[in-house]
CSV table of C-alpha atoms in Angstrom, one decimal:
chain,number,residue,atom,x,y,z
A,341,MET,CA,-14.9,8.6,18.6
A,342,LEU,CA,-14.4,7.6,15.0
A,343,ASN,CA,-16.0,4.6,13.5
A,344,ASN,CA,-13.5,2.5,11.9
A,345,ARG,CA,-16.1,-0.7,10.4
A,346,GLU,CA,-16.1,0.1,7.3
A,347,ALA,CA,-16.1,-2.9,4.5
A,348,GLY,CA,-12.2,-3.8,4.3
A,349,GLY,CA,-11.4,-2.1,7.6
A,350,ALA,CA,-8.6,-4.9,8.8
A,351,GLU,CA,-7.3,-5.1,5.1
A,352,LEU,CA,-6.6,-1.3,5.0
A,353,ASP,CA,-5.0,-1.4,8.3
A,354,ALA,CA,-2.4,-4.0,7.2
A,355,ILE,CA,-2.0,-2.2,4.0
A,356,PHE,CA,-1.1,1.4,5.4
A,357,GLN,CA,1.2,-0.1,8.2
A,358,ALA,CA,3.0,-2.3,5.5
A,359,LEU,CA,3.1,1.2,3.6
A,360,ALA,CA,4.4,3.4,6.8
A,361,ASP,CA,8.1,1.9,6.3
A,362,PRO,CA,10.5,3.1,3.5
A,363,THR,CA,12.1,-0.1,3.3
A,364,ARG,CA,8.7,-1.8,2.1
A,365,ARG,CA,7.9,1.1,-0.2
A,366,ALA,CA,11.3,1.0,-1.8
A,367,ILE,CA,10.7,-3.0,-2.4
A,368,LEU,CA,7.2,-2.4,-4.0
A,369,ILE,CA,8.2,0.1,-6.5
A,370,ARG,CA,11.0,-2.3,-7.4
A,371,LEU,CA,7.8,-5.1,-7.8
A,372,CYS,CA,6.3,-3.0,-10.3
A,373,GLU,CA,8.6,-3.7,-12.6
A,374,GLY,CA,8.3,-7.5,-12.2
A,375,PRO,CA,8.9,-10.1,-9.8
A,376,ALA,CA,11.9,-10.3,-8.1
A,377,SER,CA,14.0,-12.7,-6.1
A,378,VAL,CA,14.2,-12.1,-2.3
A,379,SER,CA,18.3,-11.8,-3.2
A,380,GLU,CA,17.6,-9.5,-5.7
A,381,LEU,CA,15.0,-7.6,-3.4
A,382,ALA,CA,17.8,-7.2,-0.9
A,383,LYS,CA,21.0,-6.1,-3.2
A,384,PRO,CA,19.9,-2.3,-3.0
A,385,PHE,CA,19.7,-2.2,1.2
A,386,ALA,CA,22.6,-2.0,3.8
A,387,MET,CA,20.7,-4.7,5.8
A,388,SER,CA,20.3,-8.2,6.4
A,389,LEU,CA,18.7,-10.9,4.5
A,390,PRO,CA,16.5,-11.8,8.0
A,391,ALA,CA,15.9,-8.5,8.1
A,392,ILE,CA,14.5,-8.0,4.0
A,393,VAL,CA,12.4,-11.5,4.6
A,394,GLN,CA,10.5,-9.7,8.1
A,395,HIS,CA,9.6,-6.4,5.5
A,396,LEU,CA,8.3,-8.9,2.8
A,397,GLN,CA,6.6,-10.6,5.5
A,398,VAL,CA,4.6,-7.5,6.5
A,399,LEU,CA,3.9,-7.2,2.5
A,400,GLU,CA,2.7,-10.0,2.5
A,401,HIS,CA,0.0,-10.0,5.4
A,402,SER,CA,-0.8,-6.9,4.1
A,403,GLY,CA,-1.7,-9.0,1.0
A,404,MET,CA,0.3,-6.3,-1.3
A,405,VAL,CA,3.0,-8.8,-2.3
A,406,ARG,CA,2.9,-12.7,-2.8
A,407,THR,CA,6.0,-15.2,-2.7
A,408,GLU,CA,6.4,-18.8,-4.2
A,409,LYS,CA,9.5,-20.9,-4.0
A,410,ILE,CA,10.7,-22.1,-7.2
A,411,GLY,CA,13.0,-24.8,-6.1
A,412,ARG,CA,15.9,-23.2,-4.1
A,413,VAL,CA,14.9,-19.4,-4.6
A,414,ARG,CA,11.8,-17.4,-3.5
A,415,SER,CA,10.2,-15.5,-6.1
A,416,CYS,CA,7.9,-12.5,-4.8
A,417,SER,CA,5.4,-10.5,-7.1
A,418,ILE,CA,3.6,-7.4,-6.4
A,419,GLU,CA,-0.5,-8.6,-5.6
A,420,PRO,CA,-2.4,-5.9,-7.7
A,421,ALA,CA,-6.0,-6.7,-5.6
A,422,ALA,CA,-4.4,-5.1,-2.2
A,423,VAL,CA,-2.9,-2.0,-3.7
A,424,ARG,CA,-6.1,-1.1,-5.8
A,425,LEU,CA,-8.2,-1.5,-2.1
A,426,ALA,CA,-6.1,1.3,-0.7
A,427,GLU,CA,-6.1,2.9,-3.7
A,428,ASP,CA,-9.9,3.1,-4.3
A,429,TRP,CA,-9.9,4.0,-0.4
A,430,LEU,CA,-8.0,7.1,-0.6
A,431,VAL,CA,-10.1,8.0,-4.1
A,432,ARG,CA,-13.2,7.9,-2.0
A,433,ARG,CA,-11.6,10.7,0.4
A,434,ARG,CA,-10.4,12.6,-2.1
A,435,THR,CA,-13.6,12.8,-3.9
A,436,GLY,CA,-15.4,14.0,-0.8
A,437,LEU,CA,-13.4,16.7,0.1
A,438,GLU,CA,-12.7,18.0,-3.8
A,439,ARG,CA,-16.7,18.3,-3.3
A,440,ARG,CA,-16.7,20.2,-0.2
A,441,LEU,CA,-13.7,22.5,-1.4
A,442,ASP,CA,-15.8,23.6,-4.4
A,443,ARG,CA,-19.0,24.2,-2.0
A,444,LEU,CA,-16.8,26.3,0.0
A,445,GLU,CA,-15.5,27.8,-3.6
A,446,ALA,CA,-19.2,28.5,-5.0
A,447,PHE,CA,-20.2,29.8,-1.3
A,448,LEU,CA,-17.1,32.7,-1.2
A,449,LYS,CA,-18.0,33.8,-4.4
A,450,LYS,CA,-21.3,34.5,-4.1
A,451,PRO,CA,-21.7,38.4,-3.3
């Protein structure tokens, strides 16, 4: 059994769960361009506004999106720190894998 006790484990679980859905990934891509209202985020999707709000709640729970109400409009923006957490986790895994592949290559090149 794998030990999933590393620092940030629960946060990473929420982030990768949020990233598992293509609609949420599309919302994040849009928010990389800058803040947007919920209505603006909903326009390209063939789903109800409440469905978009549910996706935004998952993204908020993961920490990747922050929302705030300004008057009657709910504005959403990306939270770079959470995105960086997932990126750092992936980089650590990639670096270890690359080192193992380099060792394998060196071993295979030995006469």
